[in-house]
Amino acid sequence: MILVTGGAGFIGSNFVLDWIGCEGTPVVNLDKLTYAGNMENLANLSNDHRHIFVHGDIGDSALVGDLLKKHKPRAIVNFAAESHVDRSIYGPADFVHTNVVGTFNLLEEVRSYWSALADEEKNTFRFLHVSTDEVYGSLGPDDAPFTEETPYAPNSPYSASKAASDHLVRAYHHTYGLPMLTTNCSNNYGPYQFPEKLIALMILNATKGRSLPIYGDGQNVRDWLYVGDHCEAIRVVLAKGIVGETYNIGGWNEKANLDVVHTICAILDEYLPNSSFVPHVSLITYVKDRPGHDRRYAIDAHKIERELGWKPKENFETGIRKTVRWYLDNMAWVENVASGNYQNWLAQNYVDRGIS
Ligand code: NAD
Ligand code: DAU
């Protein structure tokens, strides 16, 4: 039995599906079901007794304490977080609440549970904290990619809150001996990503003939990793990672945003040749930049390859084709998430930038 938090979100749900498919052992999935959590992502597990869903908050100490006592997990994988940079700019409080205070409350309950375990279980228990490359700040065009030794320099309320949670995790290992692992990953893309993030948003907007909003000059660079590769990397770190260590996870796929959007448009032109929006590239619109927009992220993923034998299977060309295909084949999922509050978010973030 493992406990996964945030397992109804984008990466978490991919991970739960992947874990049950590959490992076959049960998962308790604790998720608050914010706007980003979606039980539809887990529909394939609705009759599978190995998936135990619990609707709740990682910051709810009583609930977490009870879950730990009842299910006695051998490991925890902590995905639960507020994850969108633009939302953190409009409303940082939720980010501090979940990413900092929520992680702290979770750690306290885990510390109490772990301290009472027998020696053997104590030694094999693991807490894997899923974090981001954004904690390292922004790179110049010629800077070397982030390594595990790069000093933290978070620039957005989101990355600052993730950095705070990483520091708490580190301190709980150093001070109390809790068996922690931390992973810092680059930008993910793939099935079930909420269409507020670049790739999912661009696919949705392009198929609807809406503007494709490029922040600034479109030359900001991200290192893209297919979500299935991230899930595999986490399983590898959980199985073989050295307690107390941090592992950077990346795709070796640095791309400027404008190139990413051009690639999506070209694939859509090919898959939807009869669409009245061909060429989709004509929908590109330059809009006001994100405040404090980090220029470039790049991950040096040599450590996890050298020490644990993991490297990504997908490159950007294969991963982005799979992703566009998945969105076109799952328009019902997209329509469902793109209703209600999602419309309010579009109005808040994009009307200000001059498009609707
Ligand atoms: P997401 O926003 O899609 O999903 C987050 C999930 O956490 C949702 O299901 C939400 O309901 C749940 N949640 C939020 N607050 C909660 C709380 N207080 N208690 C319980 N559940 C709560 O996020 P994602 O993109 O899947 O990211 C997952 C994790 O991976 C995050 O910690 C994020 O910082 C990290 N990460 C994401 C990326 C990326 O590119 N998406 C890259 C590196 C690291
Ligand atoms: O690097 C890992 C991080 O990647 C994760 O920790 C975050 O949870 C995840 O959201 C992501 O952060 P980014 O800010 O890099 O992702 P986003 O998809 O929001 O933006 C990617 C780039 O695209 C960024 O340079 C901003 C730009 N962008 C984004 C949107 C939503 C646009 O140009 N237009 C847009 O409409």
Short mmCIF file of C-alpha atoms and ligand atoms in Angstrom, two decimals:
data_model
loop_
_atom_site.label_atom_id
_atom_site.label_comp_id
_atom_site.label_asym_id
_atom_site.label_seq_id
_atom_site.Cartn_x
_atom_site.Cartn_y
_atom_site.Cartn_z
CA MET A 1 0.00 0.00 0.00
CA ILE A 2 1.26 3.47 -0.87
CA LEU A 3 -0.36 6.85 -0.16
CA VAL A 4 -0.44 9.28 -3.06
CA THR A 5 -1.53 12.90 -2.50
CA GLY A 6 -2.92 14.98 -5.36
CA GLY A 7 -3.60 11.83 -7.36
CA ALA A 8 -6.61 13.31 -9.18
CA GLY A 9 -4.51 16.04 -10.81
CA PHE A 10 -2.53 15.89 -14.03
CA ILE A 11 0.69 14.12 -13.01
CA GLY A 12 -0.82 12.42 -9.96
CA SER A 13 -3.57 10.68 -11.94
CA ASN A 14 -1.08 9.56 -14.60
CA PHE A 15 1.07 8.22 -11.76
CA VAL A 16 -1.79 6.32 -10.06
CA LEU A 17 -2.84 4.73 -13.37
CA ASP A 18 0.78 3.89 -14.14
CA TRP A 19 1.45 2.50 -10.65
CA ILE A 20 -1.56 0.19 -10.65
CA GLY A 21 -0.71 -0.91 -14.20
CA CYS A 22 2.99 -1.55 -13.51
CA GLU A 23 3.26 -2.44 -9.81
CA GLY A 24 -0.27 -3.74 -9.24
CA THR A 25 -0.30 -2.90 -5.53
CA PRO A 26 -2.98 -0.71 -3.85
CA VAL A 27 -2.96 3.07 -3.73
CA VAL A 28 -4.73 5.33 -1.26
CA ASN A 29 -5.31 8.58 -3.15
CA LEU A 30 -5.86 11.69 -1.00
CA ASP A 31 -7.02 14.68 -3.05
CA LYS A 32 -8.90 17.86 -2.20
CA LEU A 33 -10.45 18.02 -5.70
CA THR A 34 -9.66 21.66 -6.34
CA TYR A 35 -10.42 22.97 -9.84
CA ALA A 36 -7.36 20.92 -10.97
CA GLY A 37 -8.48 17.60 -9.49
CA ASN A 38 -10.73 15.51 -11.70
CA MET A 39 -12.16 12.08 -10.94
CA GLU A 40 -12.72 11.57 -14.66
CA ASN A 41 -8.96 11.08 -14.98
CA LEU A 42 -9.35 7.96 -12.85
CA ALA A 43 -12.51 6.60 -14.49
CA ASN A 44 -10.64 3.45 -15.61
CA LEU A 45 -10.13 2.56 -11.94
CA SER A 46 -13.73 3.09 -10.81
CA ASN A 47 -14.26 -0.66 -10.22
CA ASP A 48 -10.71 -1.45 -9.16
CA HIS A 49 -10.42 -2.27 -5.45
CA ARG A 50 -6.71 -1.36 -5.57
CA HIS A 51 -7.62 2.33 -5.85
CA ILE A 52 -8.98 3.83 -2.63
CA PHE A 53 -9.97 7.46 -3.14
CA VAL A 54 -10.22 9.82 -0.17
CA HIS A 55 -11.57 13.34 -0.68
CA GLY A 56 -9.61 15.61 1.66
CA ASP A 57 -6.84 18.10 2.33
CA ILE A 58 -3.18 17.26 3.04
CA GLY A 59 -3.39 20.02 5.65
CA ASP A 60 -6.14 18.23 7.59
CA SER A 61 -4.02 16.69 10.35
CA ALA A 62 -6.78 14.56 11.87
CA LEU A 63 -7.73 13.07 8.51
CA VAL A 64 -4.13 12.36 7.52
CA GLY A 65 -3.34 10.87 10.95
CA ASP A 66 -6.34 8.52 10.65
CA LEU A 67 -5.43 7.50 7.11
CA LEU A 68 -1.88 6.63 8.12
CA LYS A 69 -3.09 4.56 11.10
CA LYS A 70 -5.71 2.77 9.05
CA HIS A 71 -3.77 1.95 5.86
CA LYS A 72 -0.17 1.82 7.16
CA PRO A 73 1.43 2.88 3.86
CA ARG A 74 5.02 1.84 3.19
CA ALA A 75 5.55 5.03 1.19
CA ILE A 76 4.03 8.43 0.45
CA VAL A 77 4.31 10.26 -2.85
CA ASN A 78 3.38 13.91 -2.38
CA PHE A 79 2.03 15.52 -5.56
CA ALA A 80 -0.65 17.68 -3.90
CA ALA A 81 -0.04 21.35 -4.64
CA GLU A 82 -1.32 24.47 -6.28
CA SER A 83 0.69 24.29 -9.48
CA HIS A 84 -0.05 27.15 -11.89
CA VAL A 85 2.33 30.13 -11.93
CA ASP A 86 -0.21 32.62 -13.36
CA ARG A 87 -2.75 31.72 -10.66
CA SER A 88 -0.05 32.25 -8.03
CA ILE A 89 0.40 35.79 -9.33
CA TYR A 90 -3.32 36.58 -8.95
CA GLY A 91 -3.81 34.70 -5.66
CA PRO A 92 -0.69 33.59 -3.76
CA ALA A 93 -2.56 32.73 -0.53
CA ASP A 94 -3.78 29.32 -1.76
CA PHE A 95 -0.20 28.47 -2.68
CA VAL A 96 1.10 29.22 0.79
CA HIS A 97 -1.86 27.41 2.32
CA THR A 98 -1.38 24.12 0.47
CA ASN A 99 2.24 24.06 -0.66
CA VAL A 100 3.74 25.38 2.58
CA VAL A 101 1.29 24.90 5.47
CA GLY A 102 -0.32 21.79 3.93
CA THR A 103 3.07 20.13 3.39
CA PHE A 104 4.09 21.07 6.92
CA ASN A 105 0.95 19.50 8.44
CA LEU A 106 1.44 16.41 6.32
CA LEU A 107 5.07 16.12 7.45
CA GLU A 108 4.07 16.42 11.08
CA GLU A 109 1.57 13.57 10.79
CA VAL A 110 4.07 11.44 8.89
CA ARG A 111 6.73 12.12 11.52
CA SER A 112 4.41 10.94 14.26
CA TYR A 113 3.38 7.81 12.26
CA TRP A 114 6.94 6.95 11.24
CA SER A 115 8.38 7.42 14.75
CA ALA A 116 6.04 4.73 16.09
CA LEU A 117 6.94 2.13 13.42
CA ALA A 118 9.05 -0.92 14.23
CA ASP A 119 12.72 -0.61 13.21
CA GLU A 120 12.45 -2.64 10.04
CA GLU A 121 9.41 -0.72 8.75
CA LYS A 122 11.09 2.54 9.73
CA ASN A 123 14.08 1.66 7.56
CA THR A 124 12.06 0.77 4.49
CA PHE A 125 9.53 3.62 4.72
CA ARG A 126 9.92 6.44 2.16
CA PHE A 127 8.42 9.93 1.68
CA LEU A 128 8.91 11.13 -1.88
CA HIS A 129 8.27 14.84 -2.36
CA VAL A 130 7.55 15.88 -5.94
CA SER A 131 8.97 19.29 -6.72
CA THR A 132 9.91 21.49 -9.64
CA ASP A 133 12.92 22.92 -11.46
CA GLU A 134 11.41 26.39 -10.95
CA VAL A 135 12.91 26.52 -7.45
CA TYR A 136 16.32 27.10 -9.10
CA GLY A 137 15.22 30.37 -10.74
CA SER A 138 15.98 31.52 -14.26
CA LEU A 139 18.93 30.76 -16.59
CA GLY A 140 20.61 32.95 -19.19
CA PRO A 141 20.99 31.58 -22.74
CA ASP A 142 24.53 30.28 -22.16
CA ASP A 143 24.22 29.14 -18.54
CA ALA A 144 24.75 25.48 -17.69
CA PRO A 145 21.52 23.57 -16.88
CA PHE A 146 20.34 23.18 -13.27
CA THR A 147 22.06 20.46 -11.26
CA GLU A 148 21.09 19.22 -7.79
CA GLU A 149 23.73 21.64 -6.42
CA THR A 150 22.28 24.77 -8.07
CA PRO A 151 21.33 27.24 -5.30
CA TYR A 152 17.62 27.91 -4.85
CA ALA A 153 16.40 31.24 -6.31
CA PRO A 154 12.61 31.03 -6.75
CA ASN A 155 11.01 33.98 -8.55
CA SER A 156 7.21 33.47 -8.43
CA PRO A 157 4.88 32.92 -5.48
CA TYR A 158 4.40 29.38 -6.85
CA SER A 159 8.10 28.54 -6.99
CA ALA A 160 8.74 30.25 -3.64
CA SER A 161 6.05 28.08 -2.03
CA LYS A 162 7.50 24.93 -3.59
CA ALA A 163 10.99 25.94 -2.44
CA ALA A 164 9.65 26.37 1.10
CA SER A 165 8.16 22.88 1.00
CA ASP A 166 11.44 21.43 -0.31
CA HIS A 167 13.29 23.07 2.59
CA LEU A 168 10.85 21.60 5.11
CA VAL A 169 11.32 18.15 3.59
CA ARG A 170 15.10 18.56 3.78
CA ALA A 171 14.89 19.72 7.39
CA TYR A 172 12.68 16.79 8.43
CA HIS A 173 15.30 14.41 7.10
CA HIS A 174 18.21 16.28 8.64
CA THR A 175 16.58 16.89 12.02
CA TYR A 176 14.30 13.92 12.60
CA GLY A 177 15.86 11.34 10.27
CA LEU A 178 12.68 10.91 8.22
CA PRO A 179 13.53 8.91 5.07
CA MET A 180 12.92 11.56 2.43
CA LEU A 181 13.50 11.70 -1.30
CA THR A 182 12.98 14.86 -3.36
CA THR A 183 12.58 15.11 -7.12
CA ASN A 184 12.82 18.39 -9.05
CA CYS A 185 11.28 18.02 -12.47
CA SER A 186 10.98 20.15 -15.60
CA ASN A 187 7.76 21.01 -17.50
CA ASN A 188 5.46 18.03 -18.05
CA TYR A 189 2.97 17.56 -20.87
CA GLY A 190 0.65 14.75 -21.92
CA PRO A 191 -2.85 13.34 -21.28
CA TYR A 192 -5.12 14.87 -18.60
CA GLN A 193 -3.26 18.18 -18.31
CA PHE A 194 -5.62 20.98 -17.34
CA PRO A 195 -5.89 23.44 -20.26
CA GLU A 196 -4.43 26.38 -18.34
CA LYS A 197 -0.85 25.22 -19.01
CA LEU A 198 0.85 26.14 -22.31
CA ILE A 199 0.58 22.93 -24.37
CA ALA A 200 -2.92 21.85 -23.32
CA LEU A 201 -4.25 25.42 -23.68
CA MET A 202 -2.78 25.82 -27.16
CA ILE A 203 -4.26 22.53 -28.39
CA LEU A 204 -7.70 23.43 -27.05
CA ASN A 205 -7.66 27.01 -28.35
CA ALA A 206 -6.36 26.01 -31.78
CA THR A 207 -9.06 23.38 -32.31
CA LYS A 208 -11.70 25.99 -31.39
CA GLY A 209 -10.21 28.69 -33.62
CA ARG A 210 -9.36 30.90 -30.63
CA SER A 211 -6.25 33.08 -30.27
CA LEU A 212 -3.02 31.36 -29.24
CA PRO A 213 -1.68 33.80 -26.60
CA ILE A 214 2.13 34.04 -26.59
CA TYR A 215 3.50 35.88 -23.57
CA GLY A 216 6.22 38.45 -24.39
CA ASP A 217 8.43 37.56 -27.36
CA GLY A 218 7.78 33.80 -27.17
CA GLN A 219 11.50 33.09 -26.69
CA ASN A 220 11.26 31.82 -23.10
CA VAL A 221 12.67 28.31 -22.96
CA ARG A 222 11.34 25.29 -21.08
CA ASP A 223 12.65 21.71 -20.89
CA TRP A 224 9.71 19.43 -21.79
CA LEU A 225 9.17 15.97 -20.35
CA TYR A 226 6.39 13.57 -21.34
CA VAL A 227 4.34 12.78 -18.24
CA GLY A 228 4.69 8.99 -18.61
CA ASP A 229 8.47 9.41 -18.37
CA HIS A 230 8.07 11.47 -15.19
CA CYS A 231 5.88 8.75 -13.63
CA GLU A 232 8.47 6.11 -14.44
CA ALA A 233 11.26 8.25 -12.98
CA ILE A 234 9.34 8.63 -9.72
CA ARG A 235 8.87 4.85 -9.47
CA VAL A 236 12.60 4.41 -10.02
CA VAL A 237 13.54 7.00 -7.37
CA LEU A 238 11.12 5.41 -4.90
CA ALA A 239 12.62 1.97 -5.51
CA LYS A 240 16.31 2.84 -5.73
CA GLY A 241 16.88 6.43 -4.56
CA ILE A 242 19.24 7.09 -1.67
CA VAL A 243 17.45 8.50 1.38
CA GLY A 244 18.04 12.25 1.85
CA GLU A 245 19.01 12.76 -1.79
CA THR A 246 17.52 15.01 -4.45
CA TYR A 247 17.15 13.92 -8.08
CA ASN A 248 16.61 16.28 -11.01
CA ILE A 249 14.30 14.87 -13.68
CA GLY A 250 14.25 16.37 -17.18
CA GLY A 251 13.54 15.56 -20.79
CA TRP A 252 16.67 16.90 -22.52
CA ASN A 253 14.14 18.78 -24.69
CA GLU A 254 14.77 22.51 -24.43
CA LYS A 255 12.35 24.46 -26.63
CA ALA A 256 11.34 28.11 -27.00
CA ASN A 257 7.58 28.62 -26.44
CA LEU A 258 7.06 29.89 -29.98
CA ASP A 259 8.65 26.73 -31.42
CA VAL A 260 6.40 24.57 -29.23
CA VAL A 261 3.30 26.39 -30.49
CA HIS A 262 4.45 26.19 -34.13
CA THR A 263 4.95 22.44 -33.73
CA ILE A 264 1.44 21.99 -32.28
CA CYS A 265 -0.05 24.03 -35.13
CA ALA A 266 1.77 21.95 -37.77
CA ILE A 267 0.55 18.68 -36.19
CA LEU A 268 -3.03 20.02 -36.05
CA ASP A 269 -2.82 21.07 -39.73
CA GLU A 270 -1.81 17.47 -40.51
CA TYR A 271 -4.42 15.77 -38.27
CA LEU A 272 -7.28 18.16 -39.13
CA PRO A 273 -6.63 19.09 -42.79
CA ASN A 274 -10.28 20.07 -43.35
CA SER A 275 -10.49 22.42 -40.38
CA SER A 276 -11.43 25.98 -41.30
CA PHE A 277 -8.64 27.12 -38.93
CA VAL A 278 -5.81 25.76 -41.14
CA PRO A 279 -3.13 27.07 -41.00
CA HIS A 280 -3.52 27.09 -37.20
CA VAL A 281 -0.38 29.20 -36.91
CA SER A 282 -2.42 32.21 -38.06
CA LEU A 283 -4.14 32.13 -34.63
CA ILE A 284 -0.91 33.12 -32.82
CA THR A 285 -1.31 36.41 -30.90
CA TYR A 286 1.41 38.14 -28.89
CA VAL A 287 0.11 39.32 -25.49
CA LYS A 288 1.37 41.13 -22.40
CA ASP A 289 4.11 39.20 -20.65
CA ARG A 290 3.80 37.31 -17.35
CA PRO A 291 5.20 39.50 -14.51
CA GLY A 292 8.62 38.19 -13.42
CA HIS A 293 8.59 35.67 -16.29
CA ASP A 294 11.55 33.28 -15.95
CA ARG A 295 13.53 33.26 -19.19
CA ARG A 296 14.93 29.75 -19.35
CA TYR A 297 14.80 26.45 -17.46
CA ALA A 298 17.02 23.50 -18.32
CA ILE A 299 17.68 20.35 -16.33
CA ASP A 300 20.91 18.41 -16.09
CA ALA A 301 19.48 14.92 -15.56
CA HIS A 302 22.83 13.08 -15.46
CA LYS A 303 22.62 12.13 -11.77
CA ILE A 304 19.43 10.05 -12.05
CA GLU A 305 20.76 8.40 -15.23
CA ARG A 306 24.18 7.65 -13.74
CA GLU A 307 23.06 6.52 -10.28
CA LEU A 308 19.61 5.02 -10.88
CA GLY A 309 19.73 4.11 -14.60
CA TRP A 310 16.72 6.24 -15.64
CA LYS A 311 16.44 8.35 -18.76
CA PRO A 312 13.35 9.49 -20.70
CA LYS A 313 11.94 7.26 -23.45
CA GLU A 314 10.05 9.96 -25.37
CA ASN A 315 11.61 12.84 -27.26
CA PHE A 316 9.58 16.00 -27.90
CA GLU A 317 8.57 14.97 -31.42
CA THR A 318 7.09 11.61 -30.31
CA GLY A 319 5.58 12.93 -27.08
CA ILE A 320 3.87 15.95 -28.62
CA ARG A 321 2.26 13.84 -31.37
CA LYS A 322 0.85 11.44 -28.78
CA THR A 323 -0.40 14.38 -26.74
CA VAL A 324 -2.17 16.19 -29.59
CA ARG A 325 -3.76 12.87 -30.64
CA TRP A 326 -4.95 12.25 -27.05
CA TYR A 327 -6.65 15.65 -26.83
CA LEU A 328 -8.36 15.20 -30.21
CA ASP A 329 -9.58 11.73 -29.16
CA ASN A 330 -10.77 12.93 -25.76
CA MET A 331 -12.71 16.09 -26.58
CA ALA A 332 -15.46 15.06 -24.13
CA TRP A 333 -12.92 15.22 -21.26
CA VAL A 334 -11.71 18.59 -22.52
CA GLU A 335 -15.26 19.99 -22.84
CA ASN A 336 -16.07 18.89 -19.28
CA VAL A 337 -13.05 20.59 -17.71
CA ALA A 338 -13.42 23.66 -19.91
CA SER A 339 -16.78 24.66 -18.44
CA GLY A 340 -17.72 26.49 -15.21
CA ASN A 341 -14.84 28.01 -13.30
CA TYR A 342 -12.44 27.51 -16.19
CA GLN A 343 -14.24 30.29 -18.09
CA ASN A 344 -13.73 32.64 -15.12
CA TRP A 345 -10.01 31.86 -15.18
CA LEU A 346 -9.75 32.66 -18.91
CA ALA A 347 -11.50 35.95 -18.31
CA GLN A 348 -9.18 36.84 -15.42
CA ASN A 349 -5.89 35.90 -17.07
CA TYR A 350 -6.45 36.74 -20.72
CA VAL A 351 -8.87 39.69 -20.87
CA ASP A 352 -6.18 41.71 -19.06
CA ARG A 353 -3.76 40.66 -21.77
CA GLY A 354 -6.05 42.07 -24.44
CA ILE A 355 -7.69 38.91 -25.81
CA SER A 356 -10.84 36.97 -24.99
P1 NAD B 1 -2.27 19.80 -10.79
O1 NAD B 1 -2.56 21.21 -10.44
O2 NAD B 1 -2.75 19.27 -12.10
O3 NAD B 1 -2.84 18.82 -9.66
C1 NAD B 1 -2.71 19.09 -8.30
C2 NAD B 1 -3.63 18.13 -7.56
O4 NAD B 1 -3.47 18.37 -6.14
C3 NAD B 1 -5.11 18.31 -7.86
O5 NAD B 1 -5.73 17.06 -8.04
C4 NAD B 1 -5.66 19.02 -6.63
O6 NAD B 1 -7.03 18.74 -6.39
C5 NAD B 1 -4.75 18.46 -5.56
N1 NAD B 1 -4.66 19.33 -4.37
C6 NAD B 1 -4.44 20.67 -4.35
N2 NAD B 1 -4.41 21.12 -3.08
C7 NAD B 1 -4.59 20.04 -2.29
C8 NAD B 1 -4.63 19.85 -0.88
N3 NAD B 1 -4.49 20.89 -0.04
N4 NAD B 1 -4.81 18.62 -0.40
C9 NAD B 1 -4.98 17.56 -1.24
N5 NAD B 1 -4.96 17.68 -2.57
C10 NAD B 1 -4.76 18.91 -3.11
O7 NAD B 1 -0.70 19.68 -10.66
P2 NAD B 1 0.34 18.80 -11.51
O8 NAD B 1 0.74 19.55 -12.71
O9 NAD B 1 -0.18 17.43 -11.64
O10 NAD B 1 1.58 18.80 -10.50
C11 NAD B 1 1.69 17.83 -9.47
C12 NAD B 1 2.94 18.11 -8.65
O11 NAD B 1 4.08 18.08 -9.50
C13 NAD B 1 2.94 19.49 -8.00
O12 NAD B 1 3.53 19.35 -6.71
C14 NAD B 1 3.82 20.34 -8.90
O13 NAD B 1 4.46 21.37 -8.16
C15 NAD B 1 4.80 19.30 -9.37
N6 NAD B 1 5.39 19.55 -10.71
C16 NAD B 1 4.58 19.82 -11.78
C17 NAD B 1 5.17 19.99 -13.03
C18 NAD B 1 4.33 20.28 -14.26
O14 NAD B 1 4.89 20.57 -15.31
N7 NAD B 1 3.01 20.18 -14.21
C19 NAD B 1 6.56 19.90 -13.19
C20 NAD B 1 7.35 19.64 -12.05
C21 NAD B 1 6.76 19.45 -10.82
O1 DAU B 2 9.12 23.88 -14.79
C1 DAU B 2 8.17 23.10 -14.12
C2 DAU B 2 6.90 23.89 -13.97
O2 DAU B 2 6.31 23.96 -15.26
C3 DAU B 2 5.93 23.30 -12.96
O3 DAU B 2 6.50 23.33 -11.69
C4 DAU B 2 4.61 24.08 -12.97
O4 DAU B 2 3.68 23.44 -12.10
C5 DAU B 2 4.07 24.11 -14.36
O5 DAU B 2 2.89 24.90 -14.41
C6 DAU B 2 5.10 24.66 -15.36
O6 DAU B 2 5.32 26.08 -15.13
P1 DAU B 2 5.47 27.10 -16.38
O7 DAU B 2 5.15 28.46 -15.92
O8 DAU B 2 6.75 26.89 -17.08
O9 DAU B 2 4.31 26.48 -17.32
P2 DAU B 2 3.16 27.16 -18.21
O10 DAU B 2 2.54 26.06 -19.01
O11 DAU B 2 2.26 28.03 -17.40
O12 DAU B 2 3.98 28.10 -19.18
C7 DAU B 2 4.99 27.56 -20.02
C8 DAU B 2 5.58 28.74 -20.80
O13 DAU B 2 4.60 29.22 -21.72
C9 DAU B 2 5.96 29.91 -19.93
O14 DAU B 2 7.14 30.50 -20.45
C10 DAU B 2 4.79 30.88 -20.07
C11 DAU B 2 4.31 30.61 -21.48
N1 DAU B 2 2.86 30.80 -21.72
C12 DAU B 2 1.99 30.18 -20.88
C13 DAU B 2 0.63 30.31 -21.05
C14 DAU B 2 -0.34 29.62 -20.12
C15 DAU B 2 2.41 31.57 -22.79
O15 DAU B 2 3.21 32.10 -23.58
N2 DAU B 2 1.07 31.68 -22.96
C16 DAU B 2 0.15 31.12 -22.13
O16 DAU B 2 -1.09 31.32 -22.34
#
